[in-house]
mmCIF file of N, CA, C and O in Angstrom:
data_model
loop_
_atom_site.group_PDB
_atom_site.id
_atom_site.type_symbol
_atom_site.label_atom_id
_atom_site.label_comp_id
_atom_site.label_asym_id
_atom_site.label_seq_id
_atom_site.Cartn_x
_atom_site.Cartn_y
_atom_site.Cartn_z
ATOM 1 N N MET A 1 27.946 1.572 70.280
ATOM 2 C CA MET A 1 28.395 2.928 70.048
ATOM 3 C C MET A 1 28.633 3.646 71.371
ATOM 4 O O MET A 1 29.635 4.313 71.546
ATOM 5 N N TRP A 2 27.666 3.538 72.325
ATOM 6 C CA TRP A 2 27.827 4.226 73.605
ATOM 7 C C TRP A 2 29.049 3.705 74.355
ATOM 8 O O TRP A 2 29.727 4.462 75.046
ATOM 9 N N GLY A 3 29.318 2.413 74.219
ATOM 10 C CA GLY A 3 30.492 1.845 74.880
ATOM 11 C C GLY A 3 31.769 2.467 74.361
ATOM 12 O O GLY A 3 32.696 2.760 75.129
ATOM 13 N N ARG A 4 31.821 2.683 73.059
ATOM 14 C CA ARG A 4 32.991 3.312 72.452
ATOM 15 C C ARG A 4 33.161 4.744 72.954
ATOM 16 O O ARG A 4 34.265 5.192 73.250
ATOM 17 N N ILE A 5 32.054 5.460 73.070
ATOM 18 C CA ILE A 5 32.100 6.841 73.564
ATOM 19 C C ILE A 5 32.553 6.861 75.017
ATOM 20 O O ILE A 5 33.386 7.686 75.408
ATOM 21 N N ARG A 6 32.023 5.948 75.823
ATOM 22 C CA ARG A 6 32.421 5.889 77.236
ATOM 23 C C ARG A 6 33.900 5.579 77.376
ATOM 24 O O ARG A 6 34.589 6.172 78.202
ATOM 25 N N ARG A 7 34.411 4.625 76.579
ATOM 26 C CA ARG A 7 35.832 4.289 76.650
ATOM 27 C C ARG A 7 36.693 5.480 76.235
ATOM 28 O O ARG A 7 37.702 5.775 76.871
ATOM 29 N N SER A 8 36.280 6.183 75.187
ATOM 30 C CA SER A 8 37.029 7.360 74.750
ATOM 31 C C SER A 8 36.997 8.440 75.816
ATOM 32 O O SER A 8 38.009 9.087 76.090
ATOM 33 N N SER A 9 35.840 8.621 76.428
ATOM 34 C CA SER A 9 35.707 9.617 77.494
ATOM 35 C C SER A 9 36.597 9.251 78.673
ATOM 36 O O SER A 9 37.258 10.117 79.246
ATOM 37 N N ALA A 10 36.618 7.978 79.025
ATOM 38 C CA ALA A 10 37.440 7.538 80.152
ATOM 39 C C ALA A 10 38.917 7.773 79.859
ATOM 40 O O ALA A 10 39.666 8.213 80.735
ATOM 41 N N ARG A 11 39.340 7.503 78.619
ATOM 42 C CA ARG A 11 40.739 7.762 78.261
ATOM 43 C C ARG A 11 41.061 9.244 78.334
ATOM 44 O O ARG A 11 42.132 9.633 78.801
ATOM 45 N N LEU A 12 40.125 10.086 77.888
ATOM 46 C CA LEU A 12 40.341 11.531 77.946
ATOM 47 C C LEU A 12 40.447 11.994 79.389
ATOM 48 O O LEU A 12 41.331 12.763 79.740
ATOM 49 N N VAL A 13 39.558 11.498 80.234
ATOM 50 C CA VAL A 13 39.591 11.870 81.655
ATOM 51 C C VAL A 13 40.909 11.446 82.271
ATOM 52 O O VAL A 13 41.554 12.218 82.980
ATOM 53 N N ASP A 14 41.337 10.219 82.004
ATOM 54 C CA ASP A 14 42.605 9.745 82.545
ATOM 55 C C ASP A 14 43.765 10.605 82.054
ATOM 56 O O ASP A 14 44.656 10.964 82.820
ATOM 57 N N ALA A 15 43.743 10.951 80.783
ATOM 58 C CA ALA A 15 44.818 11.774 80.229
ATOM 59 C C ALA A 15 44.838 13.160 80.846
ATOM 60 O O ALA A 15 45.897 13.722 81.099
ATOM 61 N N LEU A 16 43.672 13.713 81.104
ATOM 62 C CA LEU A 16 43.608 15.044 81.678
ATOM 63 C C LEU A 16 44.014 15.059 83.146
ATOM 64 O O LEU A 16 44.531 16.056 83.639
ATOM 65 N N HIS A 17 43.795 13.948 83.835
ATOM 66 C CA HIS A 17 44.148 13.884 85.248
ATOM 67 C C HIS A 17 45.577 13.430 85.474
ATOM 68 O O HIS A 17 46.134 13.654 86.536
ATOM 69 N N THR A 18 46.169 12.791 84.514
ATOM 70 C CA THR A 18 47.536 12.311 84.644
ATOM 71 C C THR A 18 48.444 13.262 83.888
ATOM 72 O O THR A 18 48.415 13.332 82.680
ATOM 73 N N GLU A 19 49.228 13.984 84.627
ATOM 74 C CA GLU A 19 50.143 14.933 84.014
ATOM 75 C C GLU A 19 51.553 14.381 84.158
ATOM 76 O O GLU A 19 52.378 14.890 84.908
ATOM 77 N N GLU A 20 51.815 13.278 83.439
ATOM 78 C CA GLU A 20 53.091 12.607 83.541
ATOM 79 C C GLU A 20 54.216 13.508 83.057
ATOM 80 O O GLU A 20 54.098 14.218 82.075
ATOM 81 N N GLY A 21 55.305 13.429 83.793
ATOM 82 C CA GLY A 21 56.492 14.160 83.377
ATOM 83 C C GLY A 21 56.487 15.620 83.776
ATOM 84 O O GLY A 21 57.472 16.307 83.578
ATOM 85 N N THR A 22 55.414 16.131 84.352
ATOM 86 C CA THR A 22 55.387 17.541 84.719
ATOM 87 C C THR A 22 55.756 17.750 86.173
ATOM 88 O O THR A 22 56.062 18.863 86.572
ATOM 89 N N GLY A 23 55.681 16.665 86.979
ATOM 90 C CA GLY A 23 55.995 16.800 88.387
ATOM 91 C C GLY A 23 54.861 17.437 89.177
ATOM 92 O O GLY A 23 54.994 17.695 90.358
ATOM 93 N N ARG A 24 53.743 17.695 88.517
ATOM 94 C CA ARG A 24 52.600 18.313 89.197
ATOM 95 C C ARG A 24 51.567 17.253 89.503
ATOM 96 O O ARG A 24 51.421 16.284 88.778
ATOM 97 N N GLU A 25 50.827 17.478 90.586
ATOM 98 C CA GLU A 25 49.734 16.579 90.916
ATOM 99 C C GLU A 25 48.520 16.943 90.068
ATOM 100 O O GLU A 25 48.404 18.058 89.581
ATOM 101 N N ALA A 26 47.612 15.997 89.941
ATOM 102 C CA ALA A 26 46.372 16.255 89.209
ATOM 103 C C ALA A 26 45.574 17.324 89.947
ATOM 104 O O ALA A 26 45.672 17.461 91.160
ATOM 105 N N PRO A 27 44.796 18.120 89.227
ATOM 106 C CA PRO A 27 44.004 19.159 89.871
ATOM 107 C C PRO A 27 42.998 18.548 90.845
ATOM 108 O O PRO A 27 42.592 17.400 90.689
ATOM 109 N N PRO A 28 42.552 19.313 91.851
ATOM 110 C CA PRO A 28 41.642 18.770 92.849
ATOM 111 C C PRO A 28 40.228 18.527 92.320
ATOM 112 O O PRO A 28 39.456 17.844 92.962
ATOM 113 N N HIS A 29 39.886 19.074 91.184
ATOM 114 C CA HIS A 29 38.553 18.921 90.614
ATOM 115 C C HIS A 29 38.663 18.228 89.260
ATOM 116 O O HIS A 29 39.572 18.496 88.491
ATOM 117 N N ASN A 30 37.685 17.375 88.962
ATOM 118 C CA ASN A 30 37.709 16.764 87.639
ATOM 119 C C ASN A 30 36.864 17.594 86.678
ATOM 120 O O ASN A 30 36.187 18.538 87.074
ATOM 121 N N LEU A 31 36.904 17.236 85.416
ATOM 122 C CA LEU A 31 36.238 18.047 84.403
ATOM 123 C C LEU A 31 34.723 18.048 84.557
ATOM 124 O O LEU A 31 34.070 19.037 84.242
ATOM 125 N N PHE A 32 34.153 16.975 85.098
ATOM 126 C CA PHE A 32 32.705 16.945 85.276
ATOM 127 C C PHE A 32 32.262 17.836 86.436
ATOM 128 O O PHE A 32 31.220 18.482 86.365
ATOM 129 N N GLU A 33 33.063 17.870 87.498
ATOM 130 C CA GLU A 33 32.776 18.803 88.593
ATOM 131 C C GLU A 33 32.861 20.241 88.084
ATOM 132 O O GLU A 33 32.022 21.081 88.408
ATOM 133 N N ALA A 34 33.890 20.508 87.298
ATOM 134 C CA ALA A 34 34.070 21.852 86.750
ATOM 135 C C ALA A 34 32.905 22.227 85.841
ATOM 136 O O ALA A 34 32.381 23.339 85.917
ATOM 137 N N ALA A 35 32.491 21.300 84.988
ATOM 138 C CA ALA A 35 31.381 21.577 84.069
ATOM 139 C C ALA A 35 30.082 21.835 84.828
ATOM 140 O O ALA A 35 29.354 22.780 84.512
ATOM 141 N N ALA A 36 29.809 21.018 85.849
ATOM 142 C CA ALA A 36 28.586 21.202 86.634
ATOM 143 C C ALA A 36 28.598 22.548 87.350
ATOM 144 O O ALA A 36 27.600 23.272 87.354
ATOM 145 N N ALA A 37 29.741 22.887 87.939
ATOM 146 C CA ALA A 37 29.847 24.170 88.646
ATOM 147 C C ALA A 37 29.735 25.337 87.669
ATOM 148 O O ALA A 37 29.056 26.336 87.949
ATOM 149 N N TYR A 38 30.376 25.212 86.515
ATOM 150 C CA TYR A 38 30.370 26.273 85.516
ATOM 151 C C TYR A 38 28.961 26.522 84.973
ATOM 152 O O TYR A 38 28.486 27.654 84.920
ATOM 153 N N VAL A 39 28.281 25.445 84.590
ATOM 154 C CA VAL A 39 26.939 25.584 84.006
ATOM 155 C C VAL A 39 25.950 26.113 85.036
ATOM 156 O O VAL A 39 25.136 26.993 84.733
ATOM 157 N N SER A 40 26.014 25.603 86.262
ATOM 158 C CA SER A 40 25.088 26.093 87.282
ATOM 159 C C SER A 40 25.371 27.552 87.614
ATOM 160 O O SER A 40 24.445 28.339 87.825
ATOM 161 N N ALA A 41 26.645 27.949 87.617
ATOM 162 C CA ALA A 41 26.989 29.353 87.865
ATOM 163 C C ALA A 41 26.498 30.238 86.714
ATOM 164 O O ALA A 41 26.018 31.348 86.943
ATOM 165 N N CYS A 42 26.601 29.744 85.493
ATOM 166 C CA CYS A 42 26.079 30.504 84.344
ATOM 167 C C CYS A 42 24.572 30.673 84.447
ATOM 168 O O CYS A 42 24.036 31.752 84.171
ATOM 169 N N ALA A 43 23.880 29.614 84.861
ATOM 170 C CA ALA A 43 22.421 29.679 84.998
ATOM 171 C C ALA A 43 22.009 30.683 86.065
ATOM 172 O O ALA A 43 20.961 31.317 85.954
ATOM 173 N N GLU A 44 22.864 30.846 87.077
ATOM 174 C CA GLU A 44 22.574 31.785 88.156
ATOM 175 C C GLU A 44 23.246 33.143 87.943
ATOM 176 O O GLU A 44 23.152 34.017 88.790
ATOM 177 N N ASP A 45 23.940 33.289 86.820
ATOM 178 C CA ASP A 45 24.632 34.528 86.459
ATOM 179 C C ASP A 45 25.589 34.990 87.562
ATOM 180 O O ASP A 45 25.624 36.151 87.936
ATOM 181 N N ASP A 46 26.387 34.032 88.065
ATOM 182 C CA ASP A 46 27.349 34.295 89.138
ATOM 183 C C ASP A 46 28.765 34.287 88.545
ATOM 184 O O ASP A 46 29.395 33.240 88.426
ATOM 185 N N GLN A 47 29.244 35.449 88.163
ATOM 186 C CA GLN A 47 30.524 35.561 87.463
ATOM 187 C C GLN A 47 31.699 35.053 88.297
ATOM 188 O O GLN A 47 32.622 34.450 87.759
ATOM 189 N N ASP A 48 31.681 35.263 89.596
ATOM 190 C CA ASP A 48 32.778 34.781 90.442
ATOM 191 C C ASP A 48 32.876 33.258 90.403
ATOM 192 O O ASP A 48 33.975 32.702 90.267
ATOM 193 N N ARG A 49 31.733 32.581 90.507
ATOM 194 C CA ARG A 49 31.738 31.119 90.435
ATOM 195 C C ARG A 49 32.074 30.620 89.035
ATOM 196 O O ARG A 49 32.715 29.586 88.876
ATOM 197 N N ILE A 50 31.663 31.360 88.020
ATOM 198 C CA ILE A 50 32.018 31.002 86.642
ATOM 199 C C ILE A 50 33.537 31.020 86.484
ATOM 200 O O ILE A 50 34.134 30.071 85.975
ATOM 201 N N ASP A 51 34.161 32.100 86.939
ATOM 202 C CA ASP A 51 35.621 32.230 86.832
ATOM 203 C C ASP A 51 36.337 31.153 87.636
ATOM 204 O O ASP A 51 37.344 30.590 87.188
ATOM 205 N N GLU A 52 35.820 30.859 88.827
ATOM 206 C CA GLU A 52 36.446 29.829 89.669
ATOM 207 C C GLU A 52 36.391 28.463 88.996
ATOM 208 O O GLU A 52 37.395 27.770 88.897
ATOM 209 N N ALA A 53 35.208 28.082 88.525
ATOM 210 C CA ALA A 53 35.055 26.774 87.885
ATOM 211 C C ALA A 53 35.885 26.675 86.611
ATOM 212 O O ALA A 53 36.463 25.629 86.317
ATOM 213 N N ALA A 54 35.977 27.760 85.866
ATOM 214 C CA ALA A 54 36.752 27.759 84.617
ATOM 215 C C ALA A 54 38.239 27.565 84.880
ATOM 216 O O ALA A 54 38.968 27.089 84.007
ATOM 217 N N ALA A 55 38.691 27.902 86.080
ATOM 218 C CA ALA A 55 40.111 27.758 86.415
ATOM 219 C C ALA A 55 40.464 26.350 86.888
ATOM 220 O O ALA A 55 41.642 26.009 86.990
ATOM 221 N N TRP A 56 39.476 25.519 87.164
ATOM 222 C CA TRP A 56 39.744 24.186 87.697
ATOM 223 C C TRP A 56 40.369 23.247 86.689
ATOM 224 O O TRP A 56 41.128 22.354 87.056
ATOM 225 N N VAL A 57 40.027 23.381 85.423
ATOM 226 C CA VAL A 57 40.527 22.483 84.374
ATOM 227 C C VAL A 57 40.872 23.310 83.139
ATOM 228 O O VAL A 57 40.552 24.497 83.062
ATOM 229 N N SER A 58 41.473 22.684 82.166
ATOM 230 C CA SER A 58 41.817 23.386 80.931
ATOM 231 C C SER A 58 40.538 23.761 80.175
ATOM 232 O O SER A 58 39.490 23.130 80.364
ATOM 233 N N PRO A 59 40.611 24.767 79.305
ATOM 234 C CA PRO A 59 39.425 25.133 78.508
ATOM 235 C C PRO A 59 38.893 23.967 77.675
ATOM 236 O O PRO A 59 37.678 23.807 77.530
ATOM 237 N N GLU A 60 39.794 23.136 77.158
ATOM 238 C CA GLU A 60 39.363 21.994 76.355
ATOM 239 C C GLU A 60 38.599 20.985 77.206
ATOM 240 O O GLU A 60 37.574 20.451 76.787
ATOM 241 N N ALA A 61 39.108 20.724 78.407
ATOM 242 C CA ALA A 61 38.438 19.786 79.312
ATOM 243 C C ALA A 61 37.081 20.339 79.741
ATOM 244 O O ALA A 61 36.097 19.601 79.807
ATOM 245 N N LEU A 62 37.030 21.627 80.030
ATOM 246 C CA LEU A 62 35.767 22.247 80.419
ATOM 247 C C LEU A 62 34.747 22.144 79.284
ATOM 248 O O LEU A 62 33.586 21.801 79.504
ATOM 249 N N SER A 63 35.188 22.388 78.076
ATOM 250 C CA SER A 63 34.305 22.280 76.913
ATOM 251 C C SER A 63 33.769 20.859 76.764
ATOM 252 O O SER A 63 32.573 20.645 76.524
ATOM 253 N N PHE A 64 34.637 19.883 76.925
ATOM 254 C CA PHE A 64 34.219 18.483 76.843
ATOM 255 C C PHE A 64 33.201 18.175 77.934
ATOM 256 O O PHE A 64 32.174 17.536 77.682
ATOM 257 N N GLY A 65 33.458 18.632 79.157
ATOM 258 C CA GLY A 65 32.547 18.384 80.264
ATOM 259 C C GLY A 65 31.190 19.030 80.061
ATOM 260 O O GLY A 65 30.149 18.434 80.364
ATOM 261 N N ILE A 66 31.189 20.248 79.547
ATOM 262 C CA ILE A 66 29.928 20.942 79.278
ATOM 263 C C ILE A 66 29.148 20.210 78.190
ATOM 264 O O ILE A 66 27.926 20.046 78.292
ATOM 265 N N ASN A 67 29.841 19.751 77.163
ATOM 266 C CA ASN A 67 29.190 18.989 76.101
ATOM 267 C C ASN A 67 28.577 17.708 76.652
ATOM 268 O O ASN A 67 27.432 17.360 76.332
ATOM 269 N N GLU A 68 29.314 17.004 77.500
ATOM 270 C CA GLU A 68 28.801 15.767 78.091
ATOM 271 C C GLU A 68 27.591 16.047 78.976
ATOM 272 O O GLU A 68 26.599 15.312 78.942
ATOM 273 N N LEU A 69 27.652 17.115 79.754
ATOM 274 C CA LEU A 69 26.522 17.512 80.595
ATOM 275 C C LEU A 69 25.298 17.834 79.744
ATOM 276 O O LEU A 69 24.180 17.404 80.057
ATOM 277 N N ALA A 70 25.497 18.560 78.659
ATOM 278 C CA ALA A 70 24.380 18.905 77.769
ATOM 279 C C ALA A 70 23.758 17.651 77.167
ATOM 280 O O ALA A 70 22.522 17.515 77.135
ATOM 281 N N CYS A 71 24.593 16.717 76.722
ATOM 282 C CA CYS A 71 24.072 15.471 76.143
ATOM 283 C C CYS A 71 23.249 14.693 77.158
ATOM 284 O O CYS A 71 22.142 14.231 76.860
ATOM 285 N N ARG A 72 23.794 14.560 78.359
ATOM 286 C CA ARG A 72 23.075 13.812 79.391
ATOM 287 C C ARG A 72 21.768 14.499 79.774
ATOM 288 O O ARG A 72 20.754 13.843 80.006
ATOM 289 N N ALA A 73 21.786 15.830 79.850
ATOM 290 C CA ALA A 73 20.570 16.572 80.204
ATOM 291 C C ALA A 73 19.491 16.410 79.138
ATOM 292 O O ALA A 73 18.314 16.192 79.453
ATOM 293 N N VAL A 74 19.877 16.501 77.879
ATOM 294 C CA VAL A 74 18.912 16.349 76.786
ATOM 295 C C VAL A 74 18.345 14.936 76.763
ATOM 296 O O VAL A 74 17.133 14.744 76.596
ATOM 297 N N ILE A 75 19.182 13.949 76.976
ATOM 298 C CA ILE A 75 18.712 12.559 77.005
ATOM 299 C C ILE A 75 17.732 12.352 78.159
ATOM 300 O O ILE A 75 16.675 11.738 77.994
ATOM 301 N N ALA A 76 18.076 12.881 79.339
ATOM 302 C CA ALA A 76 17.191 12.735 80.501
ATOM 303 C C ALA A 76 15.839 13.420 80.261
ATOM 304 O O ALA A 76 14.783 12.853 80.569
ATOM 305 N N LEU A 77 15.879 14.630 79.712
ATOM 306 C CA LEU A 77 14.620 15.329 79.424
ATOM 307 C C LEU A 77 13.814 14.615 78.349
ATOM 308 O O LEU A 77 12.586 14.549 78.427
ATOM 309 N N ALA A 78 14.488 14.083 77.352
ATOM 310 C CA ALA A 78 13.783 13.366 76.282
ATOM 311 C C ALA A 78 13.066 12.144 76.842
ATOM 312 O O ALA A 78 11.911 11.881 76.487
ATOM 313 N N ARG A 79 13.745 11.422 77.724
ATOM 314 C CA ARG A 79 13.111 10.251 78.334
ATOM 315 C C ARG A 79 11.930 10.669 79.194
ATOM 316 O O ARG A 79 10.877 10.031 79.177
ATOM 317 N N GLU A 80 12.129 11.739 79.966
ATOM 318 C CA GLU A 80 11.064 12.233 80.850
ATOM 319 C C GLU A 80 9.840 12.685 80.059
ATOM 320 O O GLU A 80 8.706 12.457 80.458
ATOM 321 N N ARG A 81 10.079 13.331 78.930
ATOM 322 C CA ARG A 81 8.989 13.867 78.109
ATOM 323 C C ARG A 81 8.483 12.878 77.070
ATOM 324 O O ARG A 81 7.540 13.173 76.339
ATOM 325 N N ASP A 82 9.165 11.747 76.939
ATOM 326 C CA ASP A 82 8.845 10.750 75.922
ATOM 327 C C ASP A 82 8.895 11.370 74.523
ATOM 328 O O ASP A 82 7.994 11.193 73.704
ATOM 329 N N GLU A 83 9.963 12.126 74.278
ATOM 330 C CA GLU A 83 10.217 12.755 72.984
ATOM 331 C C GLU A 83 11.626 12.396 72.537
ATOM 332 O O GLU A 83 12.418 11.868 73.308
ATOM 333 N N SER A 84 11.946 12.721 71.311
ATOM 334 C CA SER A 84 13.295 12.452 70.820
ATOM 335 C C SER A 84 14.261 13.509 71.361
ATOM 336 O O SER A 84 13.853 14.652 71.636
ATOM 337 N N PRO A 85 15.528 13.146 71.527
ATOM 338 C CA PRO A 85 16.518 14.126 71.966
ATOM 339 C C PRO A 85 16.588 15.340 71.030
ATOM 340 O O PRO A 85 16.765 16.471 71.487
ATOM 341 N N ARG A 86 16.414 15.101 69.726
ATOM 342 C CA ARG A 86 16.442 16.212 68.764
ATOM 343 C C ARG A 86 15.313 17.204 69.043
ATOM 344 O O ARG A 86 15.524 18.416 69.038
ATOM 345 N N THR A 87 14.122 16.689 69.292
ATOM 346 C CA THR A 87 12.972 17.547 69.565
ATOM 347 C C THR A 87 13.205 18.360 70.837
ATOM 348 O O THR A 87 12.940 19.568 70.884
ATOM 349 N N VAL A 88 13.706 17.709 71.868
ATOM 350 C CA VAL A 88 13.971 18.390 73.140
ATOM 351 C C VAL A 88 15.048 19.459 72.966
ATOM 352 O O VAL A 88 14.895 20.593 73.439
ATOM 353 N N ALA A 89 16.139 19.124 72.291
ATOM 354 C CA ALA A 89 17.233 20.085 72.101
ATOM 355 C C ALA A 89 16.731 21.323 71.338
ATOM 356 O O ALA A 89 17.047 22.452 71.710
ATOM 357 N N ARG A 90 15.978 21.095 70.290
ATOM 358 C CA ARG A 90 15.458 22.224 69.510
ATOM 359 C C ARG A 90 14.498 23.070 70.343
ATOM 360 O O ARG A 90 14.515 24.286 70.284
ATOM 361 N N ALA A 91 13.667 22.424 71.164
ATOM 362 C CA ALA A 91 12.731 23.159 72.018
ATOM 363 C C ALA A 91 13.478 23.990 73.054
ATOM 364 O O ALA A 91 13.121 25.147 73.312
ATOM 365 N N LEU A 92 14.523 23.426 73.650
ATOM 366 C CA LEU A 92 15.309 24.152 74.643
ATOM 367 C C LEU A 92 15.969 25.403 74.057
ATOM 368 O O LEU A 92 16.128 26.417 74.739
ATOM 369 N N LEU A 93 16.324 25.311 72.791
ATOM 370 C CA LEU A 93 16.963 26.450 72.110
ATOM 371 C C LEU A 93 15.964 27.373 71.445
ATOM 372 O O LEU A 93 16.343 28.380 70.828
ATOM 373 N N GLY A 94 14.690 27.036 71.537
ATOM 374 C CA GLY A 94 13.656 27.883 70.945
ATOM 375 C C GLY A 94 13.610 27.796 69.426
ATOM 376 O O GLY A 94 13.150 28.734 68.757
ATOM 377 N N LEU A 95 14.060 26.670 68.888
ATOM 378 C CA LEU A 95 14.048 26.478 67.442
ATOM 379 C C LEU A 95 12.757 25.784 67.019
ATOM 380 O O LEU A 95 12.187 25.009 67.781
ATOM 381 N N PRO A 96 12.299 26.045 65.808
ATOM 382 C CA PRO A 96 11.085 25.354 65.343
ATOM 383 C C PRO A 96 11.369 23.871 65.161
ATOM 384 O O PRO A 96 12.510 23.451 64.916
ATOM 385 N N THR A 97 10.348 23.062 65.302
ATOM 386 C CA THR A 97 10.512 21.631 65.103
ATOM 387 C C THR A 97 10.862 21.354 63.653
ATOM 388 O O THR A 97 10.366 22.005 62.736
ATOM 389 N N ALA A 98 11.725 20.411 63.465
ATOM 390 C CA ALA A 98 12.199 20.107 62.112
ATOM 391 C C ALA A 98 11.308 19.105 61.429
ATOM 392 O O ALA A 98 10.651 18.321 61.983
#
């Protein structure tokens, strides 16, 4: 399953970076750089950096990158805490355990 997700993600990244037929070069930042900059700027409440990072890629690409960052963060915390990703995600959001 993870292999399928990685392949789909790689195709999406390639599609977002390749703007065939437009005559434009790919943006200088990829969606993961944009997502990392955007999320860290949000955590620090830095509106200028939020706006800058949001301009690096399309809103759809930024959303995908933020989702991927959230998934990886929850998985890393779950492993660190020896808990399930569901438990960690609910705790991070302040939700009661299911």
